[in-house]
XYZ file of C-alpha atoms in Angstrom:
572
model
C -24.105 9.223 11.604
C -25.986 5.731 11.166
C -24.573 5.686 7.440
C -21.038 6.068 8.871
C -21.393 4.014 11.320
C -22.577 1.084 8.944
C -19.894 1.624 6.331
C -17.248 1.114 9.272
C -18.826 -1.662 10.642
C -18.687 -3.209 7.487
C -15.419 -2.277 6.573
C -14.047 -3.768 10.237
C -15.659 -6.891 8.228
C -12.168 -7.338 5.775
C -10.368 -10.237 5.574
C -12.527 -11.686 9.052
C -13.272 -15.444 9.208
C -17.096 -16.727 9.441
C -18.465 -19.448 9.821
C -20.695 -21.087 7.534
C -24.543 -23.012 8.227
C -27.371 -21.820 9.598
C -26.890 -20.421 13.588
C -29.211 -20.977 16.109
C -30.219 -17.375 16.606
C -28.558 -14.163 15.283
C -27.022 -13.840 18.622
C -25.240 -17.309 19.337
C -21.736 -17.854 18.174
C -19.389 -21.004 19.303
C -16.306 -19.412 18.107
C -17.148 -16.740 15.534
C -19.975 -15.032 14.189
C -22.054 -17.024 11.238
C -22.192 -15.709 7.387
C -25.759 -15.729 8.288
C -25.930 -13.798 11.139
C -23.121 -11.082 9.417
C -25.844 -10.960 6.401
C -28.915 -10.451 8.652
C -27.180 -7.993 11.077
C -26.252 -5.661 7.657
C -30.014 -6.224 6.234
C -30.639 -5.287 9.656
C -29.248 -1.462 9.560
C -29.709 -1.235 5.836
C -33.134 -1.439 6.857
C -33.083 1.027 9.842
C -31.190 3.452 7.400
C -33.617 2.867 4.771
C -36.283 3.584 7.810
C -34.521 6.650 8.594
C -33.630 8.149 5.529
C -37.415 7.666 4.297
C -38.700 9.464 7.494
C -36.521 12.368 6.652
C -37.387 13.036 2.990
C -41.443 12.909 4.641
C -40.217 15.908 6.383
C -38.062 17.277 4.069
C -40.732 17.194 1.345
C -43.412 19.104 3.921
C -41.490 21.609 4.592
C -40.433 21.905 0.985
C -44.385 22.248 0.515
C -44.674 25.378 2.745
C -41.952 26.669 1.699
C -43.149 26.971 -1.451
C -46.378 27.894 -0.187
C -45.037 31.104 0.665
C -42.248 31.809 -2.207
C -43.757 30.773 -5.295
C -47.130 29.018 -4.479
C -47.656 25.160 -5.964
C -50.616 23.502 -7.849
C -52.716 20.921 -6.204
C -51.213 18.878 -9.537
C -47.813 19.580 -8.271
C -48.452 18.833 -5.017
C -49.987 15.454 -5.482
C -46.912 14.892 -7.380
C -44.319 15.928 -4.981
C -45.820 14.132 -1.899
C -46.791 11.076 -3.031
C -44.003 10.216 -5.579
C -41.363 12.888 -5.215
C -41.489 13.924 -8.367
C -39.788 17.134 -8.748
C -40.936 20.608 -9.717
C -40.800 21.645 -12.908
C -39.301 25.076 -13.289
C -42.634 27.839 -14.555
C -41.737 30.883 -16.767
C -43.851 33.050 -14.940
C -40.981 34.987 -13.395
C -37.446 35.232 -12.790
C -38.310 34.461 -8.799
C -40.728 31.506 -9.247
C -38.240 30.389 -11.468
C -35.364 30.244 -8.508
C -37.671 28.724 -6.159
C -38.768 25.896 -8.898
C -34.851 25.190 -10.132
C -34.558 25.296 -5.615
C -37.844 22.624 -5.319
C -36.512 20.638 -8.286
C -32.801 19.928 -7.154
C -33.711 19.270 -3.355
C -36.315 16.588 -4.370
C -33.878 15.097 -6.774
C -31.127 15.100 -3.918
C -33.968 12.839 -1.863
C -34.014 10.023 -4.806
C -30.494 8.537 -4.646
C -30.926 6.764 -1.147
C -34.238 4.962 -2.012
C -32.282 2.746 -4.431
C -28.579 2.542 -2.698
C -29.091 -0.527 -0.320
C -28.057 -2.713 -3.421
C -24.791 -1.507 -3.715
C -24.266 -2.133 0.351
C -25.498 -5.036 0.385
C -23.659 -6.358 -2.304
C -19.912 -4.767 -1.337
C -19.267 -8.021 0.092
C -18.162 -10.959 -1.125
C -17.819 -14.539 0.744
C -14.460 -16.636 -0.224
C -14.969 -20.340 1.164
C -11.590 -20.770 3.096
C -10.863 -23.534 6.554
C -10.169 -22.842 9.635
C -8.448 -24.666 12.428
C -10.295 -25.547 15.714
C -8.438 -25.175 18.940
C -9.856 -28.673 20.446
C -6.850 -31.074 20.038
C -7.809 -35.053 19.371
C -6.023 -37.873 18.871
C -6.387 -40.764 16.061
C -4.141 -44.074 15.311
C -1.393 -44.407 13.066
C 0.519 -47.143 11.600
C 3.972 -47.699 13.753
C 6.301 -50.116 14.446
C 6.193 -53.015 17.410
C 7.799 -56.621 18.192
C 7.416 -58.994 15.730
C 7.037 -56.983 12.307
C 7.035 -59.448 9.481
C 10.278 -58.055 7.833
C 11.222 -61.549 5.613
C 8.229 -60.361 3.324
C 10.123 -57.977 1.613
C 12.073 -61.153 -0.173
C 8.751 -61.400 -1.777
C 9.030 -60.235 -4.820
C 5.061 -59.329 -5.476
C 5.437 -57.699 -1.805
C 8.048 -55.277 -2.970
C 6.461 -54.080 -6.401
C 3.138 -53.918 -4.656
C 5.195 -51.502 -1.866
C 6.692 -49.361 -5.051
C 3.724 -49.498 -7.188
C 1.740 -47.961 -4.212
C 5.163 -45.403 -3.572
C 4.789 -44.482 -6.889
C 1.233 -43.155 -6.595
C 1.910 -40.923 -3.819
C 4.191 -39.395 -5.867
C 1.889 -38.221 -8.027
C -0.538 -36.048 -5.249
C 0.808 -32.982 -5.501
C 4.388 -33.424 -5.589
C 5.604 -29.405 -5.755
C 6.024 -29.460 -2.366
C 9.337 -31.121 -2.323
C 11.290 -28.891 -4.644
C 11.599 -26.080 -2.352
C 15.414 -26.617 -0.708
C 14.362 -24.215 1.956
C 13.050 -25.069 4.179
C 13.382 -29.004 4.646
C 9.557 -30.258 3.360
C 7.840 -33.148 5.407
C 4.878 -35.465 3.948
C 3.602 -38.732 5.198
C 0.602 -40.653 3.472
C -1.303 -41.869 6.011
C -4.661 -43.619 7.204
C -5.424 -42.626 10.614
C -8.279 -44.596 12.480
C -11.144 -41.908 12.119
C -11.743 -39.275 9.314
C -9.804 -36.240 9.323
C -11.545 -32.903 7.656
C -9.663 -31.431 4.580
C -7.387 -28.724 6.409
C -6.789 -30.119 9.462
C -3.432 -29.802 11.484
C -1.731 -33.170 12.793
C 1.409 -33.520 14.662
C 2.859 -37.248 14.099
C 6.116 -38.849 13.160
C 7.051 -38.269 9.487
C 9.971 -39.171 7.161
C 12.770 -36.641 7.589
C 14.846 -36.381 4.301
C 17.940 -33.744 3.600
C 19.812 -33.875 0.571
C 23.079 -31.792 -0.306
C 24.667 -32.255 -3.941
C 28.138 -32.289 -5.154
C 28.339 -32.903 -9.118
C 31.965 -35.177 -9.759
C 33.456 -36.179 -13.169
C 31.542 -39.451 -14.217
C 35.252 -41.508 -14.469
C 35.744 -40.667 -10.683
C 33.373 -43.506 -9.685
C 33.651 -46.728 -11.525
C 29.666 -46.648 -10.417
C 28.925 -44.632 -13.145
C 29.914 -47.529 -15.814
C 26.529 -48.649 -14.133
C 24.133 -45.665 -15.017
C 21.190 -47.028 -16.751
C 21.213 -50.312 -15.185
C 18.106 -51.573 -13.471
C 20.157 -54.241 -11.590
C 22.417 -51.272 -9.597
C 19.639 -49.059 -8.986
C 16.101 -51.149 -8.132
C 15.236 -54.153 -5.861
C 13.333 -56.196 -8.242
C 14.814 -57.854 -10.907
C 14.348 -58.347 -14.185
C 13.158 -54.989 -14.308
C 13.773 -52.360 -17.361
C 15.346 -49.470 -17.094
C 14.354 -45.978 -18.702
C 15.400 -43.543 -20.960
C 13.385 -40.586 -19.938
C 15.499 -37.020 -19.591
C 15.336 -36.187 -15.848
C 15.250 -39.904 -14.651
C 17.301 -39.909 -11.201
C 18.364 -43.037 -9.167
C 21.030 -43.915 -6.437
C 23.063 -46.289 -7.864
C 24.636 -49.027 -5.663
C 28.271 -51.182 -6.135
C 26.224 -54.606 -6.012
C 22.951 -55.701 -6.726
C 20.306 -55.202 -3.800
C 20.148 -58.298 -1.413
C 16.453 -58.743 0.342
C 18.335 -60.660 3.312
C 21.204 -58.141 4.053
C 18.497 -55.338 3.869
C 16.409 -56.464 6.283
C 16.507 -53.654 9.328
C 18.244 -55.027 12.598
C 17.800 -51.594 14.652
C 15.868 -48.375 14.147
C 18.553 -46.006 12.457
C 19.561 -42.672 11.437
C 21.543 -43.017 7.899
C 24.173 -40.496 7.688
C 26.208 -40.756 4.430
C 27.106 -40.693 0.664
C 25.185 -41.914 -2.190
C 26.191 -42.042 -5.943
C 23.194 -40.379 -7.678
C 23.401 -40.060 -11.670
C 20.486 -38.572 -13.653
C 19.763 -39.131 -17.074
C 20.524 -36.157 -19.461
C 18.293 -37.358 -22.242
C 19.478 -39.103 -25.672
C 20.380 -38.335 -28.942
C 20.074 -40.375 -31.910
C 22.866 -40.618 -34.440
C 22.359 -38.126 -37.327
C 20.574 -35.329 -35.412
C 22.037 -31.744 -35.121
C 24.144 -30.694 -32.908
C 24.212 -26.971 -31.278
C 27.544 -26.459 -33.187
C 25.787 -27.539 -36.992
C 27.087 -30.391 -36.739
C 25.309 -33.939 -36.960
C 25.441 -37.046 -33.890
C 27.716 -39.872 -34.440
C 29.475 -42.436 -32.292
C 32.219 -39.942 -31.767
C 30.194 -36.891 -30.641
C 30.065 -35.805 -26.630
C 27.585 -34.937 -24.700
C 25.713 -31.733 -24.373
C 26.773 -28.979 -21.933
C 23.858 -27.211 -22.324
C 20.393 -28.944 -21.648
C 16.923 -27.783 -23.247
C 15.652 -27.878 -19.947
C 18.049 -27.341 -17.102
C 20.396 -24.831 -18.942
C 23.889 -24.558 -18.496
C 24.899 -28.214 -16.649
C 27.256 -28.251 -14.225
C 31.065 -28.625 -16.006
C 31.565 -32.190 -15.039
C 32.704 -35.008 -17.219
C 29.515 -36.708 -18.305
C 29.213 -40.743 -18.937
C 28.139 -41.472 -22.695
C 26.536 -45.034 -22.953
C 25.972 -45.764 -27.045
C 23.149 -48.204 -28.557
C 22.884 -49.956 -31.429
C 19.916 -51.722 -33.226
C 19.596 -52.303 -36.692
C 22.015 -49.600 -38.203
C 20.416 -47.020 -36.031
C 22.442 -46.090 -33.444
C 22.038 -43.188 -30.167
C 23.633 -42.538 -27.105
C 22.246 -41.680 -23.447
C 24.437 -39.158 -21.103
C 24.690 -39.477 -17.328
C 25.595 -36.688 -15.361
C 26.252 -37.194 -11.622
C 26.679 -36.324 -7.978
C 27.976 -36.708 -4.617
C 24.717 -36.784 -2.319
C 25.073 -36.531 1.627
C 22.609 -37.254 2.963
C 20.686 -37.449 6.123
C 17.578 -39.740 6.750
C 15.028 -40.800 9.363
C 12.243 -39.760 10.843
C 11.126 -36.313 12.259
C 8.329 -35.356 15.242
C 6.799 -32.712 13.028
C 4.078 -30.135 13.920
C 1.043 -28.444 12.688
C 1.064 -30.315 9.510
C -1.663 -29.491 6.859
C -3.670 -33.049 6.167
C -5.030 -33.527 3.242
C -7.736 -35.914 1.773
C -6.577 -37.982 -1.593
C -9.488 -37.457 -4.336
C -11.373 -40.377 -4.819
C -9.669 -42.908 -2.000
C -9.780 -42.916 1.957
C -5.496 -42.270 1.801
C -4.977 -39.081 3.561
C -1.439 -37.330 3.868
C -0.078 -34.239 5.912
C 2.575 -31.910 4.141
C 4.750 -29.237 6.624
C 8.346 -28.104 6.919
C 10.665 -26.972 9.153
C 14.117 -25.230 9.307
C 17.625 -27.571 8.489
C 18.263 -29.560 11.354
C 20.058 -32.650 11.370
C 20.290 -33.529 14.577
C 16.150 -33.228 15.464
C 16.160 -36.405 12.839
C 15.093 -39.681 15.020
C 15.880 -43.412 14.174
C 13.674 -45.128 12.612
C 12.868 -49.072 11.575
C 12.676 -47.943 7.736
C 15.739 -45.773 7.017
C 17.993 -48.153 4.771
C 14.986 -49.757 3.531
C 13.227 -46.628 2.161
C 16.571 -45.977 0.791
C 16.859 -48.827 -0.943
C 13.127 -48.382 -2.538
C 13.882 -45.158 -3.265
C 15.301 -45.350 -6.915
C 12.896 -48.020 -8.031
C 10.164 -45.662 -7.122
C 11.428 -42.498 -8.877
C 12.117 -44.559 -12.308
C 8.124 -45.113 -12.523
C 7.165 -41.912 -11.330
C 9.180 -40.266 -13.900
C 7.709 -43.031 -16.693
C 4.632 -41.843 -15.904
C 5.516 -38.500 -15.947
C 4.465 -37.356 -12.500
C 7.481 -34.670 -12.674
C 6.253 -33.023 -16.008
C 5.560 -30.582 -16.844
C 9.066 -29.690 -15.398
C 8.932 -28.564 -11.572
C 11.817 -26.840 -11.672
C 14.601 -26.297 -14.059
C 17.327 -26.257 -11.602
C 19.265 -29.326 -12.002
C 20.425 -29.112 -8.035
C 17.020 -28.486 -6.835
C 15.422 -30.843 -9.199
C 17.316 -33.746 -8.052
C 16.960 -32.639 -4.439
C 13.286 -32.708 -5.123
C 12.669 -35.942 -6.629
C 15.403 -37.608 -4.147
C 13.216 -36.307 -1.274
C 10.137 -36.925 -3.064
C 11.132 -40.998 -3.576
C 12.066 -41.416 0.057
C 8.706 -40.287 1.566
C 6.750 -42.010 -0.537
C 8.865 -45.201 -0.723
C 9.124 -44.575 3.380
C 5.158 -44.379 3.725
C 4.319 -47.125 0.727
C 6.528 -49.397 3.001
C 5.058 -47.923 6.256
C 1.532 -48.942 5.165
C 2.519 -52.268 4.155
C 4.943 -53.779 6.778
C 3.530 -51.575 10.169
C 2.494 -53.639 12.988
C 1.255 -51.620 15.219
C -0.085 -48.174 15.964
C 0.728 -44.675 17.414
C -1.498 -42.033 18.652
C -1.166 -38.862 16.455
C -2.508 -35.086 17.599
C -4.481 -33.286 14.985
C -6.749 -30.135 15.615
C -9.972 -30.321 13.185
C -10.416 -27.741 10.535
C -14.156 -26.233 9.637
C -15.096 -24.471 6.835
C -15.670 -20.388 6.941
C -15.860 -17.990 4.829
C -13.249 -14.930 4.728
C -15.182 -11.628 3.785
C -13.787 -9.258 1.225
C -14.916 -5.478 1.161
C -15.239 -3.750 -1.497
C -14.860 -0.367 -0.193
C -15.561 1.692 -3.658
C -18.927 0.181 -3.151
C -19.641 1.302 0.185
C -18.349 4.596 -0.163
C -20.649 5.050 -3.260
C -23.693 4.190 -0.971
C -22.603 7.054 1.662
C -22.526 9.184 -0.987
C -25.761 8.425 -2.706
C -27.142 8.846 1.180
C -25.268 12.190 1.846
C -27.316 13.679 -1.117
C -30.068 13.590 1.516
C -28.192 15.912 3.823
C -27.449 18.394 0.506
C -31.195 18.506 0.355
C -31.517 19.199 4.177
C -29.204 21.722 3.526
C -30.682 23.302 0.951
C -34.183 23.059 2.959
C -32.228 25.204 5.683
C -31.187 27.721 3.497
C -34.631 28.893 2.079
C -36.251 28.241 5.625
C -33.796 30.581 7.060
C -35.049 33.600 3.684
C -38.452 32.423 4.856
C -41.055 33.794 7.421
C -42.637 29.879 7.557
C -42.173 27.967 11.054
C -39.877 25.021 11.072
C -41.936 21.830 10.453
C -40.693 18.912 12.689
C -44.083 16.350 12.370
C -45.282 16.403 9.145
C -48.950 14.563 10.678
C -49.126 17.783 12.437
C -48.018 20.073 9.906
C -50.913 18.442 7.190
C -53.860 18.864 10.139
C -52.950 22.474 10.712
C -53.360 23.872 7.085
C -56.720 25.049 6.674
C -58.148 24.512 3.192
C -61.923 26.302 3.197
C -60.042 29.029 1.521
C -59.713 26.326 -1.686
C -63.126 24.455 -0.850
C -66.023 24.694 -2.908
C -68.970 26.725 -1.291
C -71.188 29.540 -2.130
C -68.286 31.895 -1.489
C -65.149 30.198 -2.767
C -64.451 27.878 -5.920
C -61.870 25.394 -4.999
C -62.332 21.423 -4.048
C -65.553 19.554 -3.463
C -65.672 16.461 -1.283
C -63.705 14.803 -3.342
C -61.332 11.404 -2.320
C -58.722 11.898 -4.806
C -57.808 14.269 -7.249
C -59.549 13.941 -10.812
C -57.733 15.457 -13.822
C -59.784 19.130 -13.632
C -58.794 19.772 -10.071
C -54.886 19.760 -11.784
C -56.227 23.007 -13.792
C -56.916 24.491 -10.502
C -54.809 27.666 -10.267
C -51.418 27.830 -7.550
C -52.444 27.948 -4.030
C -50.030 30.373 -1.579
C -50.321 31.372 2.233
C -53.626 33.550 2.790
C -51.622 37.071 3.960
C -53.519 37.218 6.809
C -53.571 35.231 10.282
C -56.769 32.772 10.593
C -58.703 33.761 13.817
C -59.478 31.313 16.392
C -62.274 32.690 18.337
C -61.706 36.116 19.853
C -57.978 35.421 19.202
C -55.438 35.278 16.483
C -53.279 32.055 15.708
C -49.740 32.238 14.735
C -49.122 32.045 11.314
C -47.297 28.448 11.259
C -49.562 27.458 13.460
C -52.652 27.309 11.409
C -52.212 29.123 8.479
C -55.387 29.552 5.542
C -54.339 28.093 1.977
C -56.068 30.112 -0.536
C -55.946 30.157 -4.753
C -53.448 32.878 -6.117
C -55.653 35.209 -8.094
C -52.787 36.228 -10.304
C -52.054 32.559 -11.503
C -53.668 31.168 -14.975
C -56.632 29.204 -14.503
C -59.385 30.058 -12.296
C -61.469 30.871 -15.048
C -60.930 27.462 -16.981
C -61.935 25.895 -13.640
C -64.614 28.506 -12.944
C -66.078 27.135 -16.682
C -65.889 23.399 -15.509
C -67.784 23.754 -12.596
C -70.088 25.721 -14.341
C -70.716 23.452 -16.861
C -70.490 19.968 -14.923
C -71.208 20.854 -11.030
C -69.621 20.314 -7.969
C -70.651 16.453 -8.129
C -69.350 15.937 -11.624
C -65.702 16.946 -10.050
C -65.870 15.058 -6.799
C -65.754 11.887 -9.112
């Protein structure tokens, strides 16, 4: 029952949370129980097991031992054997009896070894995975926010504005998978609250709320498009270059970006239509075409792209370049995008630590809903940032390997991707003031993970001990010898002068140990009759006489050692 017991408490272990350090006793817990004090409560009835199991195979062995002293008799050699290092008995050839009851002595001793050496396998059935946990304690920490006064003329500034995007563009790069999942709406803000936040933690705060749905439209529908690789309709610095990367995605505007008409009057919710196109890749003139045939000025673009597949079946804008007698052309595919912007009161986001710099930022999500969105100071300007930002995230390749070879969910992505971080660059740079945020700490613990095949190996290797109690039953139940139930008592009550050495017997002198001759010593068996205790006679399993079989091979080897060296010569 104690081995059963043990295997289920451990098993109730699966998939639990610990925590991790050193407790301040095995019983004292905060919130949960320590690794430590899970690992010394196991040791704990491993050991009583161990303590339990061992006590039984003492008895078990003893009464093995009078068993035997009444069914086949046993040799002092075998006996030394059998109690002190359970070895087992080795089957004799003397007859087809003693040869039962040594094949019966041999297996029940062998059942006895397999829980002396199964703690291992319990112990080690459980492995520790490092994991967090959230705290239920709520605190509160500073973030950047909006009051009277905010400097807003900076962003004429043109070092202000590419120091804004050049910080935009590396929050792109942390981890950006999270905003090409469509469903449901993502949320991230980079942040730097006023005191650290642990790796895990949960935060609710204000974050930039973006929602993006696509509607691809011949490229001659918008005379925008005639603009598609122009740095001038898409960014808000100037002389700036534009790229030719395949996947390259900006909002492109009817007039060049004015720093004066941008700057934010009211907090807003933007609610609209953008012209998005997204560069298809290029193709120089002389390469082959899917058809066999080879590039030149007059060729169309692609319908089929190497990495988004079948495009949507929308005229496409072809812009040629020449340079040198080498000539290519870039295609332009592009899109309706409504879109909805602002900020968002999110919950339970998951914050997370930037390697190697104090920037932290918290990533959630919630279900589509437009009308949740709150106004916000930064709207049209985080708009505006927006395509500047994704052109040098996509330079530097933030978006490759490819994220996901949907062309609609791809643009989503990076669309949403560009406004947070263009929203949070600017955030960092232009906040005046500060709002209190609600985050719940996370600790570290450690999940536990079972490994059941173990455990149920270790019963096993334990329920050979009740086999051998079994098997102990059995012959106990074919024999005339008492039960023994203390094994001290059992050892003081076997009388041995019918083995010592005196003027009437030969047997053992007063030896300590046993010396190799007292092995040859023939088997010793139950005297037949009942030892008498003064004027009375003791029960047989009370106090029963041990005395040499006559019949076994032996007694006269010893008979000529004790001759020849004395009784002193064997006591050594």
């Amino acid at each position: 029952m104690a081995c059963i017991a043990l295997v289920v408490g451990i098993i109730r272990l699966d998939n639990r949370q610990f925590e991790i350090g050193e407790a301040p006793t095995i019983f004292t817990t905060k919130y949960r129980l320590h690794q430590a004090q899970v690992t010394a409560l196991i040791s704990l009835g491993l050991v009583l097991v161990r303590l339990v199991a061992s006590s039984s195979s003492v008895l078990l062995v003893w009464r093995i031992v009078f068993v035997l002293l009444e069914k086949r008799g046993i040799t002092l050699g075998e006996l030394a054997r059998l109690t002190n290092f359970r070895v087992p008995i080795l089957p004799g050839k003397q007859s087809r009896k003693s040869l039962l009851w040594s094949v019966w002595a041999a297996t029940t001793i062998i059942l006895l070894w397999p829980q002396g050496f199964a703690a291992p396998l319990a112990s080690s059935s459980i492995s520790w995975i490092p994991g967090t946990t959230v705290l239920p304690e709520s605190k509160s920490t500073s973030v950047a926010s909006f009051g009277d006064y905010a400097d807003w003329p900076v962003i004429s500034a043109g070092d202000f504005r590419m120091s804004a995007i050049m910080a935009s563009v590396a929050m792109t790069a942390k981890d950006p998978t999270y905003a090409f999942h469509a469903s449901p709406i993502p949320l991230r803000r980079h942040f730097n609250p006023s005191q650290t936040i642990p790796d895990g933690s949960k935060i609710d705060m204000t974050v930039p709320y973006f929602t993006v749905n696509l509607r691809w439209v011949d490229a001659s529908s918008d005379g925008r498009s005639r603009s598609a690789g122009d740095s001038g309709a898409q960014d808000v610095n100037e002389n700036t270059y534009g790229i030719r990367s395949e996947g390259a995605v900006g909002i492109i505007r009817d007039q060049k970006w004015d720093a004066q008409a941008a700057i934010p009057d009211a907090a807003k919710i933007f609610r609209g239509k953008k012209f998005v196109g997204v560069h298809m890749g290029y193709t120089s003139f002389g390469d082959e075409l899917p058809d066999g045939s080879r590039a030149d000025k007059n060729s169309k673009c692609p319908t089929v792209s190497d990495t988004f597949g079948k495009l949507p079946d929308v005229e496409q804008h072809q812009v040629g370049f020449s340079y040198k007698g080498l000539g290519s052309y870039d295609c332009y595919i592009f899109a309706e995008a409504t879109i909805t912007a602002g900020s968002f009161p999110a919950k339970a986001c998951t914050v997370t630590t930037s390697v190697g710099n104090a920037e932290f930022y918290a990533t959630c999500s919630t279900e589509r809903d437009n009308n949740a969105v709150e106004q916000h100071w930064l709207t049209d300007l985080a708009l505006d940032f927006t395509s500047e930002v994704l052109k040098y995230t996509v330079r530097q390749n933030y978006t490759q390997p490819w994220i996901n070879h949907n062309l609609d969910d791809y643009t989503s992505g990076l669309l949403t991707l560009g406004y947070h971080a263009a929203w949070c660059g600017l955030m960092e740079r232009l906040g005046n003031d500060s709002e209190l945020a609600v985050f719940r700490s996370a600790s570290p613990i450690v999940l536990a993970s079972v490994d059941n095949t173990r455990l149920y190996i270790w019963l096993a290797m334990h329920a050979a001990l009740t086999v051998s109690a079994i098997l102990v039953l059995f012959a106990q139940c074919v024999s005339k010898v008492k039960t023994i139930r203390d094994p001290t008592v059992a050892a003081l009550t076997i009388d041995l002068t019918g083995i010592a050495h005196s003027g009437r017997a030969d047997g053992l002198c007063n030896a300590v140990t046993f010396s190799r001759r007292y092995r040859k010593l023939p088997s010793l068996r139950w005297a037949e009759k009942r030892t008498r205790a003064g004027s009375g006679e003791v029960d047989n399993a009370a106090c029963r006489k041990v005395v040499f079989d006559e019949d076994a091979v032996g007694i006269a080897r010893y008979r000529h050692h004790r001759d020849q060296f004395g009784c002193d010569e064997l006591s050594h």
